[in-house]
Short mmCIF file of C-alpha atoms in Angstrom, two decimals:
data_model
loop_
_atom_site.label_atom_id
_atom_site.label_comp_id
_atom_site.label_asym_id
_atom_site.label_seq_id
_atom_site.Cartn_x
_atom_site.Cartn_y
_atom_site.Cartn_z
CA UNK A 9 168.71 116.05 47.95
CA UNK A 10 167.78 119.60 46.90
CA UNK A 11 168.81 122.60 48.90
CA UNK A 12 165.17 123.34 49.68
CA UNK A 13 164.52 119.81 51.02
CA UNK A 14 167.68 119.96 53.07
CA UNK A 15 166.54 123.21 54.62
CA UNK A 16 163.12 121.72 55.36
CA UNK A 17 164.61 118.64 57.04
CA UNK A 18 166.96 120.79 59.04
CA UNK A 19 164.03 122.87 60.22
CA UNK A 20 162.12 119.74 61.25
CA UNK A 21 165.11 118.45 63.19
CA UNK A 22 165.43 121.75 64.99
CA UNK A 23 161.73 121.63 65.91
CA UNK A 24 162.07 118.07 67.25
CA UNK A 25 165.15 119.08 69.17
CA UNK A 26 163.32 122.02 70.66
CA UNK A 27 160.35 119.89 71.70
CA UNK A 28 162.55 117.25 73.35
CA UNK A 29 165.38 119.32 74.66
CA UNK A 30 164.50 122.83 75.67
CA UNK A 31 160.77 122.54 76.00
CA UNK A 32 160.76 122.24 79.77
CA UNK A 33 162.42 125.60 80.09
CA UNK A 34 160.06 127.31 77.66
CA UNK A 35 157.06 126.30 79.76
CA UNK A 36 158.61 127.85 82.83
CA UNK A 37 159.06 131.19 81.06
CA UNK A 38 156.38 133.86 80.74
CA UNK A 39 155.78 133.54 77.01
CA UNK A 40 152.79 131.27 76.91
CA UNK A 41 150.84 132.06 80.01
CA UNK A 42 147.55 133.62 79.06
CA UNK A 43 148.57 137.05 80.23
CA UNK A 44 146.26 139.73 78.98
CA UNK A 45 148.82 142.50 79.22
CA UNK A 46 152.18 140.76 78.88
CA UNK A 47 153.97 142.71 76.11
CA UNK A 48 155.96 139.62 75.20
CA UNK A 49 152.70 137.93 74.25
CA UNK A 50 151.07 140.96 72.67
CA UNK A 51 153.99 142.22 70.64
CA UNK A 52 156.78 139.72 71.10
CA UNK A 53 158.13 137.07 68.77
CA UNK A 54 156.20 133.86 68.41
CA UNK A 55 158.14 130.83 69.59
CA UNK A 56 158.24 127.68 67.48
CA UNK A 57 155.83 125.82 69.76
CA UNK A 58 153.69 128.65 71.03
CA UNK A 59 150.49 127.14 69.65
CA UNK A 60 150.50 124.33 72.19
CA UNK A 61 147.47 125.49 74.06
CA UNK A 62 146.32 128.34 71.86
CA UNK A 63 144.42 125.99 69.54
CA UNK A 64 140.72 125.61 70.23
CA UNK A 65 138.68 122.47 69.62
CA UNK A 66 137.36 122.12 66.05
CA UNK A 67 139.56 124.85 64.65
CA UNK A 68 142.78 122.89 64.66
CA UNK A 69 144.75 123.74 61.54
CA UNK A 70 144.75 120.14 60.37
CA UNK A 71 140.94 120.07 60.25
CA UNK A 72 139.88 123.56 59.33
CA UNK A 73 140.21 123.66 55.56
CA UNK A 74 141.42 121.95 52.44
CA UNK A 75 145.10 121.51 51.66
CA UNK A 76 144.85 124.09 48.89
CA UNK A 77 143.42 126.67 51.29
CA UNK A 78 146.02 125.97 53.95
CA UNK A 79 148.77 126.52 51.40
CA UNK A 80 147.29 129.86 50.39
CA UNK A 81 149.44 132.69 51.73
CA UNK A 82 147.72 134.99 54.20
CA UNK A 83 148.51 138.66 54.35
CA UNK A 84 149.56 140.16 57.70
CA UNK A 85 146.63 141.72 59.56
CA UNK A 86 147.12 145.28 60.77
CA UNK A 87 146.76 146.02 64.46
CA UNK A 88 143.42 147.82 64.14
CA UNK A 89 141.72 144.96 62.28
CA UNK A 90 143.13 142.44 64.74
CA UNK A 91 141.67 144.43 67.62
CA UNK A 92 138.32 144.66 65.84
CA UNK A 93 138.33 140.89 65.30
CA UNK A 94 139.04 140.09 68.95
CA UNK A 95 136.70 142.81 70.24
CA UNK A 96 133.76 140.45 69.71
CA UNK A 97 135.18 138.27 72.49
CA UNK A 98 134.61 141.14 74.93
CA UNK A 99 130.93 141.17 73.96
CA UNK A 100 130.67 137.40 74.40
CA UNK A 101 132.29 137.47 77.83
CA UNK A 102 130.10 140.39 78.91
CA UNK A 103 127.06 138.18 78.22
CA UNK A 104 128.57 135.34 80.23
CA UNK A 105 129.36 137.72 83.09
CA UNK A 106 125.80 139.04 83.42
CA UNK A 107 124.47 135.48 83.23
CA UNK A 108 126.79 134.34 86.04
CA UNK A 109 126.06 137.41 88.16
CA UNK A 110 122.29 137.68 87.68
CA UNK A 111 121.11 134.43 86.07
CA UNK A 112 120.38 132.50 89.26
CA UNK A 113 118.86 135.48 91.14
CA UNK A 114 116.56 136.20 88.19
CA UNK A 115 115.26 132.62 88.20
CA UNK A 116 114.78 132.70 91.98
CA UNK A 117 112.78 135.93 91.83
CA UNK A 118 110.51 134.37 89.21
CA UNK A 119 109.67 131.57 91.62
CA UNK A 120 112.15 128.80 90.83
CA UNK A 121 113.11 127.07 94.11
CA UNK A 122 116.76 127.50 95.04
CA UNK A 123 117.35 123.76 94.96
CA UNK A 124 116.26 123.63 91.31
CA UNK A 125 118.21 126.65 90.04
CA UNK A 126 121.25 124.55 89.14
CA UNK A 127 119.19 122.49 86.68
CA UNK A 128 118.86 125.55 84.45
CA UNK A 129 122.66 125.67 84.35
CA UNK A 130 122.71 122.32 82.57
CA UNK A 131 122.57 124.46 79.44
CA UNK A 132 126.25 125.36 79.82
CA UNK A 133 127.87 121.92 79.75
CA UNK A 134 125.32 120.59 77.25
CA UNK A 135 126.07 123.43 74.85
CA UNK A 136 129.79 122.77 75.13
CA UNK A 137 129.42 119.05 74.54
CA UNK A 138 126.74 119.14 71.82
CA UNK A 139 126.56 122.55 70.14
CA UNK A 140 130.24 123.41 69.80
CA UNK A 141 131.15 120.32 67.73
CA UNK A 142 128.13 120.78 65.45
CA UNK A 143 128.82 124.47 64.88
CA UNK A 144 132.49 123.71 64.22
CA UNK A 145 131.68 121.15 61.53
CA UNK A 146 128.95 123.28 59.92
CA UNK A 147 131.09 126.42 59.77
CA UNK A 148 134.00 124.45 58.27
CA UNK A 149 131.68 123.41 55.41
CA UNK A 150 129.86 126.73 54.96
CA UNK A 151 129.92 128.23 51.41
CA UNK A 152 127.99 131.44 52.12
CA UNK A 153 129.15 134.52 50.13
CA UNK A 154 129.54 136.34 53.45
CA UNK A 155 132.19 133.81 54.45
CA UNK A 156 132.41 130.63 56.49
CA UNK A 157 132.42 132.14 59.98
CA UNK A 158 130.63 135.49 59.81
CA UNK A 159 127.17 134.04 59.02
CA UNK A 160 127.40 132.11 62.29
CA UNK A 161 128.57 135.21 64.15
CA UNK A 162 125.55 137.15 62.88
CA UNK A 163 123.04 134.35 63.52
CA UNK A 164 124.49 133.64 66.96
CA UNK A 165 124.31 137.33 67.87
CA UNK A 166 120.65 137.54 66.81
CA UNK A 167 119.63 134.55 68.93
CA UNK A 168 121.83 135.56 71.88
CA UNK A 169 120.33 139.06 71.87
CA UNK A 170 116.86 137.52 71.72
CA UNK A 171 117.70 135.27 74.67
CA UNK A 172 119.01 138.21 76.71
CA UNK A 173 115.91 140.25 75.91
CA UNK A 174 113.61 137.41 76.94
CA UNK A 175 115.57 136.82 80.15
CA UNK A 176 115.42 140.50 81.12
CA UNK A 177 111.73 140.86 80.28
CA UNK A 178 110.43 137.46 81.36
CA UNK A 179 108.43 138.92 84.25
CA UNK A 180 106.87 141.64 82.07
CA UNK A 181 105.91 139.14 79.36
CA UNK A 182 104.54 136.81 82.01
CA UNK A 183 102.23 139.51 83.36
CA UNK A 184 100.86 140.01 79.83
CA UNK A 185 99.89 136.33 79.77
CA UNK A 186 98.21 136.19 83.15
CA UNK A 187 101.00 135.97 85.73
CA UNK A 188 100.49 137.63 89.10
CA UNK A 189 102.86 138.95 91.76
CA UNK A 190 102.47 135.75 93.75
CA UNK A 191 102.70 133.30 90.84
CA UNK A 192 104.76 133.70 87.67
CA UNK A 193 104.74 130.35 85.84
CA UNK A 194 104.76 131.89 82.36
CA UNK A 195 107.59 134.27 83.18
CA UNK A 196 109.60 131.44 84.73
CA UNK A 197 109.09 129.20 81.69
CA UNK A 198 110.23 132.03 79.41
CA UNK A 199 113.31 132.69 81.57
CA UNK A 200 114.37 129.03 81.64
CA UNK A 201 113.90 128.74 77.88
CA UNK A 202 115.91 131.92 77.40
CA UNK A 203 118.62 130.54 79.70
CA UNK A 204 119.09 127.51 77.45
CA UNK A 205 118.85 129.60 74.27
CA UNK A 206 121.53 131.95 75.62
CA UNK A 207 124.05 129.18 76.29
CA UNK A 208 123.38 127.39 73.02
CA UNK A 209 123.39 130.47 70.78
CA UNK A 210 126.49 132.02 72.31
CA UNK A 211 128.43 128.90 71.29
CA UNK A 212 127.49 129.75 67.70
CA UNK A 213 129.51 132.95 68.14
CA UNK A 214 132.44 131.82 70.24
CA UNK A 215 133.66 128.78 68.28
CA UNK A 216 133.49 130.44 64.81
CA UNK A 217 135.15 133.57 66.20
CA UNK A 218 138.14 131.50 67.33
CA UNK A 219 138.17 129.81 63.92
CA UNK A 220 138.01 133.19 62.16
CA UNK A 221 141.26 134.20 63.83
CA UNK A 222 142.90 130.98 62.65
CA UNK A 223 141.50 131.42 59.12
CA UNK A 224 142.65 134.94 58.29
CA UNK A 225 145.55 135.72 60.62
CA UNK A 226 148.98 134.46 59.50
CA UNK A 227 150.84 132.06 61.75
CA UNK A 228 153.32 134.62 63.00
CA UNK A 229 150.44 136.74 64.38
CA UNK A 230 148.48 133.93 66.03
CA UNK A 231 150.14 134.45 69.42
CA UNK A 232 149.30 138.15 69.33
CA UNK A 233 145.70 137.39 68.36
CA UNK A 234 145.23 134.86 71.16
CA UNK A 235 146.74 137.28 73.66
CA UNK A 236 144.21 139.89 72.54
CA UNK A 237 141.45 137.30 72.95
CA UNK A 238 142.61 136.80 76.54
CA UNK A 239 142.66 140.53 77.16
CA UNK A 240 139.19 141.03 75.65
CA UNK A 241 137.87 138.18 77.80
CA UNK A 242 139.07 140.03 80.88
CA UNK A 243 137.63 143.33 79.67
CA UNK A 244 134.23 141.81 78.91
CA UNK A 245 134.12 140.03 82.24
CA UNK A 246 135.02 143.24 84.07
CA UNK A 247 132.41 145.32 82.22
CA UNK A 248 129.65 142.74 82.70
CA UNK A 249 130.22 142.23 86.41
CA UNK A 250 130.69 145.96 87.01
CA UNK A 251 127.33 146.68 85.36
CA UNK A 252 125.77 143.97 87.49
CA UNK A 253 126.93 145.72 90.66
CA UNK A 254 125.07 148.95 89.81
CA UNK A 255 121.46 149.94 90.42
CA UNK A 256 120.88 150.45 86.71
CA UNK A 257 117.13 151.08 86.91
CA UNK A 258 117.88 154.15 89.04
CA UNK A 259 120.54 155.40 86.63
CA UNK A 260 118.43 154.56 83.55
CA UNK A 261 114.82 155.16 84.69
CA UNK A 262 113.29 154.08 81.37
CA UNK A 263 114.05 150.48 82.41
CA UNK A 264 111.59 148.76 84.73
CA UNK A 265 114.16 146.73 86.69
CA UNK A 266 117.90 146.24 87.12
CA UNK A 267 117.71 142.88 85.36
CA UNK A 268 115.94 144.35 82.36
CA UNK A 269 118.56 147.09 82.07
CA UNK A 270 121.48 144.72 82.58
CA UNK A 271 120.50 142.09 80.02
CA UNK A 272 119.50 144.77 77.51
CA UNK A 273 122.85 146.56 77.82
CA UNK A 274 124.69 143.25 77.45
CA UNK A 275 122.78 142.59 74.22
CA UNK A 276 123.65 146.06 72.91
CA UNK A 277 127.34 145.56 73.72
CA UNK A 278 127.32 142.18 71.97
CA UNK A 279 125.63 143.60 68.86
CA UNK A 280 128.11 146.49 68.64
CA UNK A 281 131.24 144.38 69.14
CA UNK A 282 130.21 141.61 66.71
CA UNK A 283 129.07 144.19 64.13
CA UNK A 284 132.46 145.90 64.27
CA UNK A 285 134.14 142.53 63.88
CA UNK A 286 132.07 141.57 60.83
CA UNK A 287 132.45 145.01 59.23
CA UNK A 288 136.22 145.30 59.49
CA UNK A 289 137.16 141.64 59.07
CA UNK A 290 136.54 140.15 55.64
CA UNK A 291 136.65 136.52 54.63
CA UNK A 292 137.37 135.05 51.22
CA UNK A 293 134.64 132.49 50.42
CA UNK A 294 136.14 129.05 49.89
CA UNK A 295 134.93 125.83 48.31
CA UNK A 296 133.23 123.18 50.35
CA UNK A 297 135.43 120.59 52.01
CA UNK A 298 135.74 117.29 50.27
CA UNK A 299 134.37 114.32 52.17
CA UNK A 300 137.86 113.04 52.81
CA UNK A 301 138.79 116.33 54.47
CA UNK A 302 135.76 116.91 56.68
CA UNK A 303 136.35 117.07 60.40
CA UNK A 304 134.28 113.99 61.13
CA UNK A 305 135.96 111.98 58.38
CA UNK A 306 139.45 113.00 59.52
CA UNK A 307 138.53 112.17 63.08
CA UNK A 308 137.33 108.67 62.35
CA UNK A 309 139.93 107.84 59.71
CA UNK A 310 142.92 108.73 61.86
CA UNK A 311 141.86 106.42 64.66
CA UNK A 312 138.75 105.66 66.66
CA UNK A 313 137.76 107.62 69.71
CA UNK A 314 138.47 104.78 72.11
CA UNK A 315 141.91 104.09 70.64
CA UNK A 316 142.77 107.78 70.74
CA UNK A 317 141.86 107.99 74.42
CA UNK A 318 143.71 104.78 75.28
CA UNK A 319 146.83 106.12 73.61
CA UNK A 320 146.64 109.50 75.35
CA UNK A 321 149.86 110.26 77.27
CA UNK A 322 149.68 109.65 81.01
CA UNK A 323 150.24 113.34 81.91
CA UNK A 324 147.08 114.14 79.91
CA UNK A 325 144.96 111.96 82.19
CA UNK A 326 146.67 113.19 85.35
CA UNK A 327 145.87 116.82 84.58
CA UNK A 328 142.40 115.75 83.43
CA UNK A 329 141.69 114.23 86.86
CA UNK A 330 142.90 117.36 88.67
CA UNK A 331 140.68 119.51 86.43
CA UNK A 332 137.62 117.43 87.31
CA UNK A 333 137.91 118.39 90.98
CA UNK A 334 138.99 121.97 90.22
CA UNK A 335 135.98 122.67 88.03
CA UNK A 336 133.50 121.15 90.43
CA UNK A 337 134.48 123.98 92.75
CA UNK A 338 134.41 126.65 90.07
CA UNK A 339 130.93 125.82 88.86
CA UNK A 340 129.50 126.14 92.35
CA UNK A 341 130.71 129.75 92.21
CA UNK A 342 129.13 130.36 88.80
CA UNK A 343 125.74 129.16 90.01
CA UNK A 344 125.61 130.30 93.63
CA UNK A 345 128.10 133.12 94.34
CA UNK A 346 125.66 136.02 94.03
CA UNK A 347 122.86 133.96 95.60
CA UNK A 348 125.11 133.28 98.62
CA UNK A 349 125.73 136.99 99.16
CA UNK A 350 122.03 137.83 98.85
CA UNK A 351 120.87 135.04 101.15
CA UNK A 352 123.65 134.36 103.67
CA UNK A 353 125.39 137.72 103.95
CA UNK A 354 122.35 140.00 103.60
CA UNK A 355 119.72 137.55 104.88
CA UNK A 356 117.50 138.42 101.93
CA UNK A 357 115.19 136.22 99.94
CA UNK A 358 114.52 136.45 96.22
CA UNK A 359 111.19 134.65 96.55
CA UNK A 360 109.54 137.47 98.53
CA UNK A 361 107.13 139.98 96.94
CA UNK A 362 108.26 143.11 95.13
CA UNK A 363 109.29 146.01 97.42
CA UNK A 364 109.45 143.74 100.47
CA UNK A 365 112.45 144.30 102.81
CA UNK A 366 113.62 140.73 102.20
CA UNK A 367 113.69 141.19 98.42
CA UNK A 368 115.39 144.58 98.71
CA UNK A 369 118.07 143.06 100.94
CA UNK A 370 118.49 140.20 98.49
CA UNK A 371 118.91 142.58 95.53
CA UNK A 372 121.45 144.63 97.47
CA UNK A 373 123.38 141.45 98.23
CA UNK A 374 123.32 140.38 94.57
CA UNK A 375 124.76 143.76 93.57
CA UNK A 376 127.53 143.40 96.16
CA UNK A 377 128.19 139.90 94.85
CA UNK A 378 128.58 141.28 91.34
CA UNK A 379 130.98 143.92 92.65
CA UNK A 380 133.00 141.07 94.14
CA UNK A 381 132.94 139.24 90.80
CA UNK A 382 134.19 142.37 89.05
CA UNK A 383 137.06 142.51 91.55
CA UNK A 384 137.62 138.84 90.75
CA UNK A 385 138.00 139.77 87.07
CA UNK A 386 140.40 142.60 87.91
CA UNK A 387 142.52 140.36 90.15
CA UNK A 388 142.62 137.67 87.44
CA UNK A 389 143.86 140.19 84.88
CA UNK A 390 146.49 141.53 87.26
CA UNK A 391 147.60 138.13 88.51
CA UNK A 392 148.03 136.86 84.95
CA UNK A 393 150.78 139.44 84.45
CA UNK A 394 152.88 138.13 87.35
CA UNK A 395 151.99 134.42 87.15
CA UNK A 396 154.68 133.61 84.55
CA UNK A 397 157.38 135.08 86.78
CA UNK A 398 155.99 133.23 89.81
CA UNK A 399 156.08 129.97 87.85
CA UNK A 400 159.65 130.67 86.83
CA UNK A 401 160.64 131.37 90.44
CA UNK A 402 158.69 128.76 92.40
CA UNK A 403 157.89 126.09 89.82
CA UNK A 404 154.82 124.96 87.92
CA UNK A 405 153.80 122.37 90.51
CA UNK A 406 153.99 124.72 93.47
CA UNK A 407 151.97 127.48 91.78
CA UNK A 408 149.39 124.98 90.51
CA UNK A 409 148.85 123.55 94.00
CA UNK A 410 148.81 127.05 95.52
CA UNK A 411 145.99 128.12 93.21
CA UNK A 412 143.92 125.09 94.22
CA UNK A 413 144.43 125.87 97.91
CA UNK A 414 143.28 129.47 97.35
CA UNK A 415 140.18 128.15 95.58
CA UNK A 416 139.51 125.79 98.50
CA UNK A 417 139.89 128.63 101.02
CA UNK A 418 137.49 130.88 99.11
CA UNK A 419 134.86 128.12 98.95
CA UNK A 420 135.14 126.84 102.52
CA UNK A 421 135.05 130.22 104.32
CA UNK A 422 131.54 131.21 103.07
CA UNK A 423 130.08 128.29 105.03
CA UNK A 424 131.04 130.06 108.28
CA UNK A 425 129.76 133.52 107.29
CA UNK A 426 126.30 134.59 108.40
CA UNK A 427 124.90 138.09 108.20
CA UNK A 428 123.27 139.73 111.24
CA UNK A 429 119.67 138.64 111.48
CA UNK A 430 118.48 141.81 113.23
CA UNK A 431 120.00 144.26 110.76
CA UNK A 432 118.98 144.79 107.19
CA UNK A 433 122.50 145.50 106.02
CA UNK A 434 125.67 143.70 107.16
CA UNK A 435 128.54 145.59 108.76
CA UNK A 436 131.28 147.21 106.71
CA UNK A 437 133.80 144.61 107.86
CA UNK A 438 131.54 141.78 106.70
CA UNK A 439 131.10 143.46 103.33
CA UNK A 440 134.88 143.83 102.97
CA UNK A 441 135.37 140.17 103.91
CA UNK A 442 132.78 139.10 101.34
CA UNK A 443 134.38 141.20 98.60
CA UNK A 444 137.84 139.89 99.52
CA UNK A 445 136.73 136.27 99.24
CA UNK A 446 135.19 136.84 95.82
CA UNK A 447 138.18 138.88 94.63
CA UNK A 448 140.62 136.12 95.61
CA UNK A 449 138.91 133.80 93.13
CA UNK A 450 140.86 135.69 90.47
CA UNK A 451 144.02 133.81 91.52
CA UNK A 452 142.79 130.24 90.85
CA UNK A 453 140.80 131.41 87.83
CA UNK A 454 143.87 132.91 86.16
CA UNK A 455 145.91 129.82 87.02
CA UNK A 456 143.39 127.26 85.77
CA UNK A 457 143.11 129.11 82.46
CA UNK A 458 146.86 128.74 82.01
CA UNK A 459 148.69 125.96 83.84
CA UNK A 460 146.59 122.82 83.13
CA UNK A 461 146.23 123.70 79.44
CA UNK A 462 149.99 124.25 79.21
CA UNK A 463 150.70 120.89 80.83
CA UNK A 464 148.17 119.07 78.67
CA UNK A 465 149.38 120.72 75.47
CA UNK A 466 153.01 119.98 76.25
CA UNK A 467 152.35 116.31 76.97
CA UNK A 468 150.32 115.82 73.79
CA UNK A 469 152.78 117.75 71.62
CA UNK A 470 155.60 115.42 72.63
CA UNK A 471 153.82 112.25 71.56
CA UNK A 472 151.14 113.28 69.03
CA UNK A 473 151.52 116.90 67.84
CA UNK A 474 149.08 116.46 64.93
CA UNK A 475 146.11 115.82 67.22
CA UNK A 476 146.37 118.65 69.73
CA UNK A 477 142.99 119.97 68.57
CA UNK A 478 141.29 116.62 69.14
CA UNK A 479 142.85 116.14 72.56
CA UNK A 480 141.79 119.68 73.47
CA UNK A 481 138.23 118.67 72.66
CA UNK A 482 138.47 115.71 75.02
CA UNK A 483 140.15 117.86 77.64
CA UNK A 484 137.13 120.18 77.61
CA UNK A 485 135.17 117.31 79.15
CA UNK A 486 137.21 117.78 82.34
CA UNK A 487 135.33 121.07 82.67
CA UNK A 488 131.92 120.08 81.30
CA UNK A 489 131.70 116.88 83.36
CA UNK A 490 131.89 118.60 86.78
CA UNK A 491 129.35 121.17 85.61
CA UNK A 492 126.90 118.35 84.97
CA UNK A 493 127.58 116.94 88.45
CA UNK A 494 126.96 120.30 90.14
CA UNK A 495 123.80 120.92 88.12
CA UNK A 496 122.34 117.50 88.86
CA UNK A 497 123.64 117.01 92.40
CA UNK A 498 122.98 120.41 93.96
CA UNK A 499 119.16 120.07 94.06
CA UNK A 500 119.41 117.08 96.42
CA UNK A 501 121.92 118.88 98.65
CA UNK A 502 119.81 122.03 98.86
CA UNK A 503 116.63 120.05 99.46
CA UNK A 504 118.20 118.58 102.60
CA UNK A 505 120.09 121.65 103.85
CA UNK A 506 118.42 124.70 102.30
CA UNK A 507 121.81 126.45 102.42
CA UNK A 508 123.79 127.33 99.28
CA UNK A 509 126.97 127.65 101.35
CA UNK A 510 126.90 123.87 101.80
CA UNK A 511 127.23 123.49 98.02
CA UNK A 512 130.14 125.94 98.08
CA UNK A 513 131.70 123.99 100.95
CA UNK A 514 131.61 120.78 98.92
CA UNK A 515 133.25 122.71 96.09
CA UNK A 516 135.98 123.73 98.54
CA UNK A 517 136.54 120.13 99.60
CA UNK A 518 136.79 119.20 95.93
CA UNK A 519 139.42 121.91 95.44
CA UNK A 520 141.39 120.50 98.39
CA UNK A 521 141.40 117.12 96.65
CA UNK A 522 142.64 118.73 93.44
CA UNK A 523 145.46 120.45 95.36
CA UNK A 524 146.60 117.14 96.86
CA UNK A 525 146.35 115.39 93.47
CA UNK A 526 148.79 117.89 91.96
CA UNK A 527 151.39 116.40 94.32
CA UNK A 528 150.19 112.78 94.39
CA UNK A 529 149.90 112.44 90.59
CA UNK A 530 152.95 114.65 89.93
CA UNK A 531 151.12 116.35 87.08
CA UNK A 532 153.98 118.81 86.58
CA UNK A 533 156.29 115.99 85.39
CA UNK A 534 156.17 115.18 81.68
CA UNK A 535 156.04 111.64 80.32
CA UNK A 536 159.69 111.30 79.34
CA UNK A 537 160.88 113.23 82.39
CA UNK A 538 160.08 110.40 84.77
CA UNK A 539 163.44 108.69 84.41
CA UNK A 540 166.21 109.59 86.77
CA UNK A 541 168.03 111.40 83.99
CA UNK A 542 164.98 113.22 82.66
CA UNK A 543 164.81 116.98 82.85
CA UNK A 544 162.13 118.55 85.01
CA UNK A 545 159.30 120.51 83.48
CA UNK A 546 160.28 123.50 85.53
CA UNK A 547 164.00 123.03 85.15
CA UNK A 548 165.80 123.53 88.45
CA UNK A 549 163.22 125.84 89.97
CA UNK A 550 161.49 124.95 93.21
CA UNK A 551 158.68 122.43 92.95
CA UNK A 552 157.27 119.58 94.95
CA UNK A 553 159.96 117.22 93.82
CA UNK A 554 163.31 117.34 95.49
#
């Protein structure tokens, strides 16, 4: 055996030893939590298994390019270019933030009944299930001189900006085509179409952007790049929700309404951030994938979908089940958080005529709701910096269950909050309570972006490390599935109750179930840790067991 082969085998043995022996400790340490500001993630050394849950669906290294391309050495990327690459994620998240904060209120003000608002949000899960795989396969095979990923970034930005412009100007366009103050069918149709276009086109940016990082950044910088992605996600979310809390039409009088200003500014931010990314980050055009190396061919040749799911490790399905109940709660927040503040806290109504006291109260409530969502983003960024240490001290299971209980609390309490019917504006204490509830959502949000993906990635890595990307794709269904349930089920609930807090309450009950399942299913225990001699995922730190 040559010296080179011996070194390679030795390296493989060390990797296997790490994955079987010391892996439980590495998960309990701070290195792989998605902390936006953790210097160990941003500037620290990359561990041998740090890609466990950094890989995104359809950009897994085994499926992204030909063998010749994968063998091609990649030059280190300087800090400035890496920041420019990840900056586009801030623009993407800013668009998501304004959609979450003002999407539902905009549809309500155009005349869509509250019980039907959630149907427009079907665009989100459908885009994740349908568009993301298609874009991933197409970008893998793209031979454009501009590169494989950047053409999709540019096209996605054009259509996303168009969608934002249509959403912000739907009422104005509707008036041009015969809408009146009392009836806006054209404006509503434009807004709903723009809603779907926004969700579908933004996927054409997000998936290729993740793939672009994998394509051009060398392996030793992947952890740093993903940490910057996490930080830019927090920044974009904070900027978008903060803008949504302001009376922008007063600050920028050349805009007709707050919605017009907000969606227009989000489009400008997206265009600037993606343009900087495309200008400073260059791709080397590559040859088209051979048929034997295409994503679809690899997927079907390795093993069928059903067989792959049947052979999934048990911890994968346990965390999957917990995520189903967790995300049912989260999506009720996405759809109804700002509507709840406008209706229940301020006793406003988005369906009333322009300049009416009810509509003014509703708009004021929506702005307060967006302020709460911006506090949510700030809390999530701050909590992510201490979460790794909390996991190390109290255990993965305890912190996972704790986050679900906080989510349940934040979703149940709104059911019991009612603004004063005789006053236009709620009291200061009620406003503080409302902001506190929304801000606390940052705790479960930060946790659910970290812990379940770590557990899933660890379980899959131990039994099938070559298919982490595929399993991540399936795991995404644990988030898309509940979104479909909320979108399709909420109309019936609201038709009977007329109260969005009931939908939030059901989300809270779902979060309670997820908290109990963390303990019942013992999701924090890995597959080969279930013997009496097996080591715990969280080592000897406190957890539910023993």
